Amino acid sequence: MGLFDSIGGFLGGDSIEDQTNAQWNRTMQMWRSQIAWMKKEYAKSAGEYTSGYQKAIGDWGAMTSEARAGLEESFAREKGYLGVGKENVMQQVRQSYEQQRGTALASGIMSGLAGTSFASGQQAALTRAETQDIGNVETGYAQQFAGMEQRQGTQMMGFDQWNIAGKTGLQTDYTTGLANLRGSWAGRISGQQQAGLGVQ
């Protein structure tokens, strides 16, 4: 040990250095603890943020699935109503011609024309007219069904596009928000690290 070291120790230099080192170590420990806490808080915030968005996306999926099922159900009801309407109209046409054939037959019997070519021709004409009217009903309802299916298809396509756009928007918001959260915490942690390096 040199002379100056002995003098420094004699004047309390070793004690001062020990205190200084202890204080520095405490400061560094606090600095490291603060950075560790900030990193932990960032992980917690990011986890909560992610969980929140996962719930939001899940809720969106459940909501749109329920809405789509309701839309499909309404489409099916509309088709059913149109089908019932068609059957009712066709039944009315058939009943009308059955009555006309019965009336013509009764008239032929009363006039003595039953069994003649005239009576047979009259019945054949009614049958042809019935077939024509039934065909017209079929054609008219086929056009209505085609228009309805085209409209329903367009509506369902629009719904699906809206659903995809909504889900994409949520995912984009999540990605942007998470990047902003990460950037904010990175700046705070970096600032704390720089402060610690300044102390060192």
PDB file of C-alpha atoms in Angstrom:
ATOM      1  CA  MET A   1       0.000   0.000   0.000  1.00  0.00           C
ATOM      2  CA  GLY A   2       1.348   3.434  -0.981  1.00  0.00           C
ATOM      3  CA  LEU A   3       1.706   6.440   1.218  1.00  0.00           C
ATOM      4  CA  PHE A   4      -1.263   8.289  -0.331  1.00  0.00           C
ATOM      5  CA  ASP A   5      -3.465   5.228  -0.030  1.00  0.00           C
ATOM      6  CA  SER A   6      -2.607   5.048   3.654  1.00  0.00           C
ATOM      7  CA  ILE A   7      -3.353   8.720   4.119  1.00  0.00           C
ATOM      8  CA  GLY A   8      -6.662   8.365   2.225  1.00  0.00           C
ATOM      9  CA  GLY A   9      -7.679   5.452   4.388  1.00  0.00           C
ATOM     10  CA  PHE A  10      -6.630   7.316   7.511  1.00  0.00           C
ATOM     11  CA  LEU A  11      -8.788  10.352   6.520  1.00  0.00           C
ATOM     12  CA  GLY A  12     -11.872   8.168   5.867  1.00  0.00           C
ATOM     13  CA  GLY A  13     -11.517   7.830   2.098  1.00  0.00           C
ATOM     14  CA  ASP A  14     -12.360   4.115   2.127  1.00  0.00           C
ATOM     15  CA  SER A  15     -15.609   4.731   3.996  1.00  0.00           C
ATOM     16  CA  ILE A  16     -16.643   7.479   1.583  1.00  0.00           C
ATOM     17  CA  GLU A  17     -15.886   5.237  -1.392  1.00  0.00           C
ATOM     18  CA  ASP A  18     -17.860   2.386   0.126  1.00  0.00           C
ATOM     19  CA  GLN A  19     -20.829   4.665   0.716  1.00  0.00           C
ATOM     20  CA  THR A  20     -20.570   6.031  -2.794  1.00  0.00           C
ATOM     21  CA  ASN A  21     -20.439   2.518  -4.254  1.00  0.00           C
ATOM     22  CA  ALA A  22     -23.358   1.418  -2.118  1.00  0.00           C
ATOM     23  CA  GLN A  23     -25.404   4.414  -3.207  1.00  0.00           C
ATOM     24  CA  TRP A  24     -24.513   3.768  -6.860  1.00  0.00           C
ATOM     25  CA  ASN A  25     -25.476   0.113  -6.517  1.00  0.00           C
ATOM     26  CA  ARG A  26     -28.821   1.077  -4.959  1.00  0.00           C
ATOM     27  CA  THR A  27     -29.431   3.559  -7.739  1.00  0.00           C
ATOM     28  CA  MET A  28     -28.627   0.969 -10.426  1.00  0.00           C
ATOM     29  CA  GLN A  29     -30.811  -1.592  -8.696  1.00  0.00           C
ATOM     30  CA  MET A  30     -33.721   0.851  -8.649  1.00  0.00           C
ATOM     31  CA  TRP A  31     -33.054   1.660 -12.297  1.00  0.00           C
ATOM     32  CA  ARG A  32     -33.052  -1.996 -13.295  1.00  0.00           C
ATOM     33  CA  SER A  33     -36.184  -2.629 -11.225  1.00  0.00           C
ATOM     34  CA  GLN A  34     -37.933   0.300 -12.852  1.00  0.00           C
ATOM     35  CA  ILE A  35     -37.114  -0.975 -16.338  1.00  0.00           C
ATOM     36  CA  ALA A  36     -38.237  -4.492 -15.389  1.00  0.00           C
ATOM     37  CA  TRP A  37     -41.504  -3.092 -14.005  1.00  0.00           C
ATOM     38  CA  MET A  38     -42.089  -1.042 -17.158  1.00  0.00           C
ATOM     39  CA  LYS A  39     -41.507  -4.095 -19.366  1.00  0.00           C
ATOM     40  CA  LYS A  40     -43.902  -6.092 -17.217  1.00  0.00           C
ATOM     41  CA  GLU A  41     -46.523  -3.351 -17.427  1.00  0.00           C
ATOM     42  CA  TYR A  42     -46.125  -3.194 -21.187  1.00  0.00           C
ATOM     43  CA  ALA A  43     -46.646  -6.965 -21.449  1.00  0.00           C
ATOM     44  CA  LYS A  44     -49.724  -6.669 -19.227  1.00  0.00           C
ATOM     45  CA  SER A  45     -51.132  -3.774 -21.256  1.00  0.00           C
ATOM     46  CA  ALA A  46     -50.465  -5.569 -24.557  1.00  0.00           C
ATOM     47  CA  GLY A  47     -52.084  -8.731 -23.202  1.00  0.00           C
ATOM     48  CA  GLU A  48     -55.187  -6.889 -22.031  1.00  0.00           C
ATOM     49  CA  TYR A  49     -55.359  -4.988 -25.307  1.00  0.00           C
ATOM     50  CA  THR A  50     -55.100  -8.216 -27.311  1.00  0.00           C
ATOM     51  CA  SER A  51     -57.701  -9.964 -25.140  1.00  0.00           C
ATOM     52  CA  GLY A  52     -60.080  -7.051 -25.601  1.00  0.00           C
ATOM     53  CA  TYR A  53     -59.767  -7.128 -29.351  1.00  0.00           C
ATOM     54  CA  GLN A  54     -60.065 -10.903 -29.489  1.00  0.00           C
ATOM     55  CA  LYS A  55     -63.352 -10.576 -27.615  1.00  0.00           C
ATOM     56  CA  ALA A  56     -64.482  -7.802 -29.937  1.00  0.00           C
ATOM     57  CA  ILE A  57     -63.685  -9.908 -33.011  1.00  0.00           C
ATOM     58  CA  GLY A  58     -65.393 -12.913 -31.439  1.00  0.00           C
ATOM     59  CA  ASP A  59     -68.486 -10.849 -30.643  1.00  0.00           C
ATOM     60  CA  TRP A  60     -68.493  -9.524 -34.205  1.00  0.00           C
ATOM     61  CA  GLY A  61     -68.364 -13.071 -35.578  1.00  0.00           C
ATOM     62  CA  ALA A  62     -71.217 -14.233 -33.330  1.00  0.00           C
ATOM     63  CA  MET A  63     -73.332 -11.196 -34.182  1.00  0.00           C
ATOM     64  CA  THR A  64     -72.840 -11.502 -37.943  1.00  0.00           C
ATOM     65  CA  SER A  65     -73.439 -15.282 -37.882  1.00  0.00           C
ATOM     66  CA  GLU A  66     -76.744 -14.711 -36.107  1.00  0.00           C
ATOM     67  CA  ALA A  67     -77.668 -11.933 -38.529  1.00  0.00           C
ATOM     68  CA  ARG A  68     -76.790 -14.109 -41.538  1.00  0.00           C
ATOM     69  CA  ALA A  69     -78.907 -16.961 -40.208  1.00  0.00           C
ATOM     70  CA  GLY A  70     -81.812 -14.543 -39.753  1.00  0.00           C
ATOM     71  CA  LEU A  71     -81.396 -13.275 -43.296  1.00  0.00           C
ATOM     72  CA  GLU A  72     -81.353 -16.805 -44.702  1.00  0.00           C
ATOM     73  CA  GLU A  73     -84.478 -17.627 -42.697  1.00  0.00           C
ATOM     74  CA  SER A  74     -86.310 -14.600 -44.074  1.00  0.00           C
ATOM     75  CA  PHE A  75     -85.293 -15.591 -47.607  1.00  0.00           C
ATOM     76  CA  ALA A  76     -86.639 -19.104 -47.037  1.00  0.00           C
ATOM     77  CA  ARG A  77     -89.940 -17.713 -45.717  1.00  0.00           C
ATOM     78  CA  GLU A  78     -90.256 -15.467 -48.757  1.00  0.00           C
ATOM     79  CA  LYS A  79     -89.716 -18.427 -51.092  1.00  0.00           C
ATOM     80  CA  GLY A  80     -92.261 -20.430 -49.110  1.00  0.00           C
ATOM     81  CA  TYR A  81     -94.861 -17.680 -49.352  1.00  0.00           C
ATOM     82  CA  LEU A  82     -94.322 -17.402 -53.088  1.00  0.00           C
ATOM     83  CA  GLY A  83     -94.581 -21.178 -53.494  1.00  0.00           C
ATOM     84  CA  VAL A  84     -97.827 -21.296 -51.535  1.00  0.00           C
ATOM     85  CA  GLY A  85     -99.190 -18.433 -53.624  1.00  0.00           C
ATOM     86  CA  LYS A  86     -98.369 -20.305 -56.807  1.00  0.00           C
ATOM     87  CA  GLU A  87    -100.091 -23.478 -55.621  1.00  0.00           C
ATOM     88  CA  ASN A  88    -103.171 -21.510 -54.572  1.00  0.00           C
ATOM     89  CA  VAL A  89    -103.458 -19.787 -57.955  1.00  0.00           C
ATOM     90  CA  MET A  90    -103.014 -23.072 -59.838  1.00  0.00           C
ATOM     91  CA  GLN A  91    -105.649 -24.702 -57.654  1.00  0.00           C
ATOM     92  CA  GLN A  92    -108.062 -21.868 -58.399  1.00  0.00           C
ATOM     93  CA  VAL A  93    -107.423 -22.262 -62.150  1.00  0.00           C
ATOM     94  CA  ARG A  94    -108.076 -26.010 -61.993  1.00  0.00           C
ATOM     95  CA  GLN A  95    -111.258 -25.563 -59.954  1.00  0.00           C
ATOM     96  CA  SER A  96    -112.511 -22.916 -62.390  1.00  0.00           C
ATOM     97  CA  TYR A  97    -112.066 -25.226 -65.372  1.00  0.00           C
ATOM     98  CA  GLU A  98    -113.567 -28.163 -63.513  1.00  0.00           C
ATOM     99  CA  GLN A  99    -116.676 -26.054 -62.959  1.00  0.00           C
ATOM    100  CA  GLN A 100    -116.742 -24.985 -66.599  1.00  0.00           C
ATOM    101  CA  ARG A 101    -116.450 -28.583 -67.789  1.00  0.00           C
ATOM    102  CA  GLY A 102    -119.219 -29.639 -65.414  1.00  0.00           C
ATOM    103  CA  THR A 103    -121.463 -26.815 -66.602  1.00  0.00           C
ATOM    104  CA  ALA A 104    -120.799 -27.678 -70.261  1.00  0.00           C
ATOM    105  CA  LEU A 105    -121.505 -31.349 -69.613  1.00  0.00           C
ATOM    106  CA  ALA A 106    -124.786 -30.576 -67.832  1.00  0.00           C
ATOM    107  CA  SER A 107    -125.787 -28.225 -70.626  1.00  0.00           C
ATOM    108  CA  GLY A 108    -125.044 -30.922 -73.224  1.00  0.00           C
ATOM    109  CA  ILE A 109    -127.141 -33.457 -71.381  1.00  0.00           C
ATOM    110  CA  MET A 110    -130.076 -31.076 -71.085  1.00  0.00           C
ATOM    111  CA  SER A 111    -129.837 -30.053 -74.737  1.00  0.00           C
ATOM    112  CA  GLY A 112    -129.315 -33.584 -75.990  1.00  0.00           C
ATOM    113  CA  LEU A 113    -125.845 -32.777 -77.338  1.00  0.00           C
ATOM    114  CA  ALA A 114    -123.977 -34.946 -74.816  1.00  0.00           C
ATOM    115  CA  GLY A 115    -121.792 -37.495 -76.561  1.00  0.00           C
ATOM    116  CA  THR A 116    -121.673 -35.535 -79.793  1.00  0.00           C
ATOM    117  CA  SER A 117    -118.534 -34.227 -81.473  1.00  0.00           C
ATOM    118  CA  PHE A 118    -119.620 -30.733 -80.506  1.00  0.00           C
ATOM    119  CA  ALA A 119    -119.707 -31.666 -76.810  1.00  0.00           C
ATOM    120  CA  SER A 120    -116.370 -33.473 -77.089  1.00  0.00           C
ATOM    121  CA  GLY A 121    -114.840 -30.486 -78.863  1.00  0.00           C
ATOM    122  CA  GLN A 122    -116.132 -28.180 -76.157  1.00  0.00           C
ATOM    123  CA  GLN A 123    -114.533 -30.300 -73.432  1.00  0.00           C
ATOM    124  CA  ALA A 124    -111.251 -30.500 -75.388  1.00  0.00           C
ATOM    125  CA  ALA A 125    -111.214 -26.719 -75.829  1.00  0.00           C
ATOM    126  CA  LEU A 126    -111.655 -26.218 -72.096  1.00  0.00           C
ATOM    127  CA  THR A 127    -108.817 -28.650 -71.383  1.00  0.00           C
ATOM    128  CA  ARG A 128    -106.522 -26.820 -73.821  1.00  0.00           C
ATOM    129  CA  ALA A 129    -107.416 -23.477 -72.244  1.00  0.00           C
ATOM    130  CA  GLU A 130    -106.724 -24.892 -68.771  1.00  0.00           C
ATOM    131  CA  THR A 131    -103.330 -26.190 -69.888  1.00  0.00           C
ATOM    132  CA  GLN A 132    -102.516 -22.774 -71.364  1.00  0.00           C
ATOM    133  CA  ASP A 133    -103.534 -20.938 -68.206  1.00  0.00           C
ATOM    134  CA  ILE A 134    -101.579 -23.355 -66.006  1.00  0.00           C
ATOM    135  CA  GLY A 135     -98.542 -22.764 -68.235  1.00  0.00           C
ATOM    136  CA  ASN A 136     -98.953 -19.010 -67.914  1.00  0.00           C
ATOM    137  CA  VAL A 137     -99.093 -19.329 -64.124  1.00  0.00           C
ATOM    138  CA  GLU A 138     -95.949 -21.496 -64.158  1.00  0.00           C
ATOM    139  CA  THR A 139     -94.122 -18.981 -66.361  1.00  0.00           C
ATOM    140  CA  GLY A 140     -95.202 -15.993 -64.303  1.00  0.00           C
ATOM    141  CA  TYR A 141     -94.122 -17.555 -61.018  1.00  0.00           C
ATOM    142  CA  ALA A 142     -90.873 -18.848 -62.522  1.00  0.00           C
ATOM    143  CA  GLN A 143     -90.003 -15.257 -63.421  1.00  0.00           C
ATOM    144  CA  GLN A 144     -90.923 -14.109 -59.912  1.00  0.00           C
ATOM    145  CA  PHE A 145     -88.758 -16.846 -58.374  1.00  0.00           C
ATOM    146  CA  ALA A 146     -85.847 -15.939 -60.633  1.00  0.00           C
ATOM    147  CA  GLY A 147     -86.100 -12.252 -59.734  1.00  0.00           C
ATOM    148  CA  MET A 148     -86.404 -13.061 -56.040  1.00  0.00           C
ATOM    149  CA  GLU A 149     -83.379 -15.371 -56.061  1.00  0.00           C
ATOM    150  CA  GLN A 150     -81.305 -12.780 -57.914  1.00  0.00           C
ATOM    151  CA  ARG A 151     -82.277 -10.099 -55.407  1.00  0.00           C
ATOM    152  CA  GLN A 152     -81.614 -12.392 -52.442  1.00  0.00           C
ATOM    153  CA  GLY A 153     -78.243 -13.368 -53.885  1.00  0.00           C
ATOM    154  CA  THR A 154     -77.297  -9.711 -54.274  1.00  0.00           C
ATOM    155  CA  GLN A 155     -78.402  -8.942 -50.726  1.00  0.00           C
ATOM    156  CA  MET A 156     -76.453 -11.890 -49.301  1.00  0.00           C
ATOM    157  CA  MET A 157     -73.342 -10.885 -51.248  1.00  0.00           C
ATOM    158  CA  GLY A 158     -73.651  -7.357 -49.896  1.00  0.00           C
ATOM    159  CA  PHE A 159     -74.031  -8.702 -46.372  1.00  0.00           C
ATOM    160  CA  ASP A 160     -70.935 -10.904 -46.723  1.00  0.00           C
ATOM    161  CA  GLN A 161     -68.902  -7.985 -48.076  1.00  0.00           C
ATOM    162  CA  TRP A 162     -70.035  -5.824 -45.152  1.00  0.00           C
ATOM    163  CA  ASN A 163     -69.106  -8.602 -42.739  1.00  0.00           C
ATOM    164  CA  ILE A 164     -65.616  -8.987 -44.226  1.00  0.00           C
ATOM    165  CA  ALA A 165     -65.079  -5.221 -44.252  1.00  0.00           C
ATOM    166  CA  GLY A 166     -66.112  -4.962 -40.604  1.00  0.00           C
ATOM    167  CA  LYS A 167     -63.836  -7.802 -39.516  1.00  0.00           C
ATOM    168  CA  THR A 168     -60.943  -6.404 -41.564  1.00  0.00           C
ATOM    169  CA  GLY A 169     -61.500  -2.985 -39.992  1.00  0.00           C
ATOM    170  CA  LEU A 170     -61.351  -4.474 -36.498  1.00  0.00           C
ATOM    171  CA  GLN A 171     -58.137  -6.342 -37.303  1.00  0.00           C
ATOM    172  CA  THR A 172     -56.579  -3.223 -38.834  1.00  0.00           C
ATOM    173  CA  ASP A 173     -57.518  -1.164 -35.786  1.00  0.00           C
ATOM    174  CA  TYR A 174     -56.014  -3.832 -33.550  1.00  0.00           C
ATOM    175  CA  THR A 175     -52.730  -3.920 -35.471  1.00  0.00           C
ATOM    176  CA  THR A 176     -52.469  -0.123 -35.534  1.00  0.00           C
ATOM    177  CA  GLY A 177     -53.375   0.224 -31.869  1.00  0.00           C
ATOM    178  CA  LEU A 178     -50.921  -2.460 -30.797  1.00  0.00           C
ATOM    179  CA  ALA A 179     -48.133  -0.781 -32.793  1.00  0.00           C
ATOM    180  CA  ASN A 180     -48.944   2.545 -31.130  1.00  0.00           C
ATOM    181  CA  LEU A 181     -48.992   0.911 -27.702  1.00  0.00           C
ATOM    182  CA  ARG A 182     -45.664  -0.789 -28.385  1.00  0.00           C
ATOM    183  CA  GLY A 183     -44.150   2.464 -29.649  1.00  0.00           C
ATOM    184  CA  SER A 184     -45.344   4.382 -26.591  1.00  0.00           C
ATOM    185  CA  TRP A 185     -43.914   1.888 -24.136  1.00  0.00           C
ATOM    186  CA  ALA A 186     -40.705   1.516 -26.161  1.00  0.00           C
ATOM    187  CA  GLY A 187     -40.185   5.264 -25.930  1.00  0.00           C
ATOM    188  CA  ARG A 188     -40.739   5.274 -22.166  1.00  0.00           C
ATOM    189  CA  ILE A 189     -38.475   2.294 -21.576  1.00  0.00           C
ATOM    190  CA  SER A 190     -35.790   3.734 -23.854  1.00  0.00           C
ATOM    191  CA  GLY A 191     -35.960   7.009 -21.951  1.00  0.00           C
ATOM    192  CA  GLN A 192     -35.522   5.182 -18.666  1.00  0.00           C
ATOM    193  CA  GLN A 193     -32.579   3.244 -20.070  1.00  0.00           C
ATOM    194  CA  GLN A 194     -30.948   6.428 -21.282  1.00  0.00           C
ATOM    195  CA  ALA A 195     -31.417   7.972 -17.848  1.00  0.00           C
ATOM    196  CA  GLY A 196     -29.711   4.979 -16.262  1.00  0.00           C
ATOM    197  CA  LEU A 197     -26.828   5.156 -18.686  1.00  0.00           C
ATOM    198  CA  GLY A 198     -26.456   8.843 -17.817  1.00  0.00           C
ATOM    199  CA  VAL A 199     -26.151   7.906 -14.145  1.00  0.00           C
ATOM    200  CA  GLN A 200     -23.550   5.295 -14.995  1.00  0.00           C
TER     201      GLN A 200
END
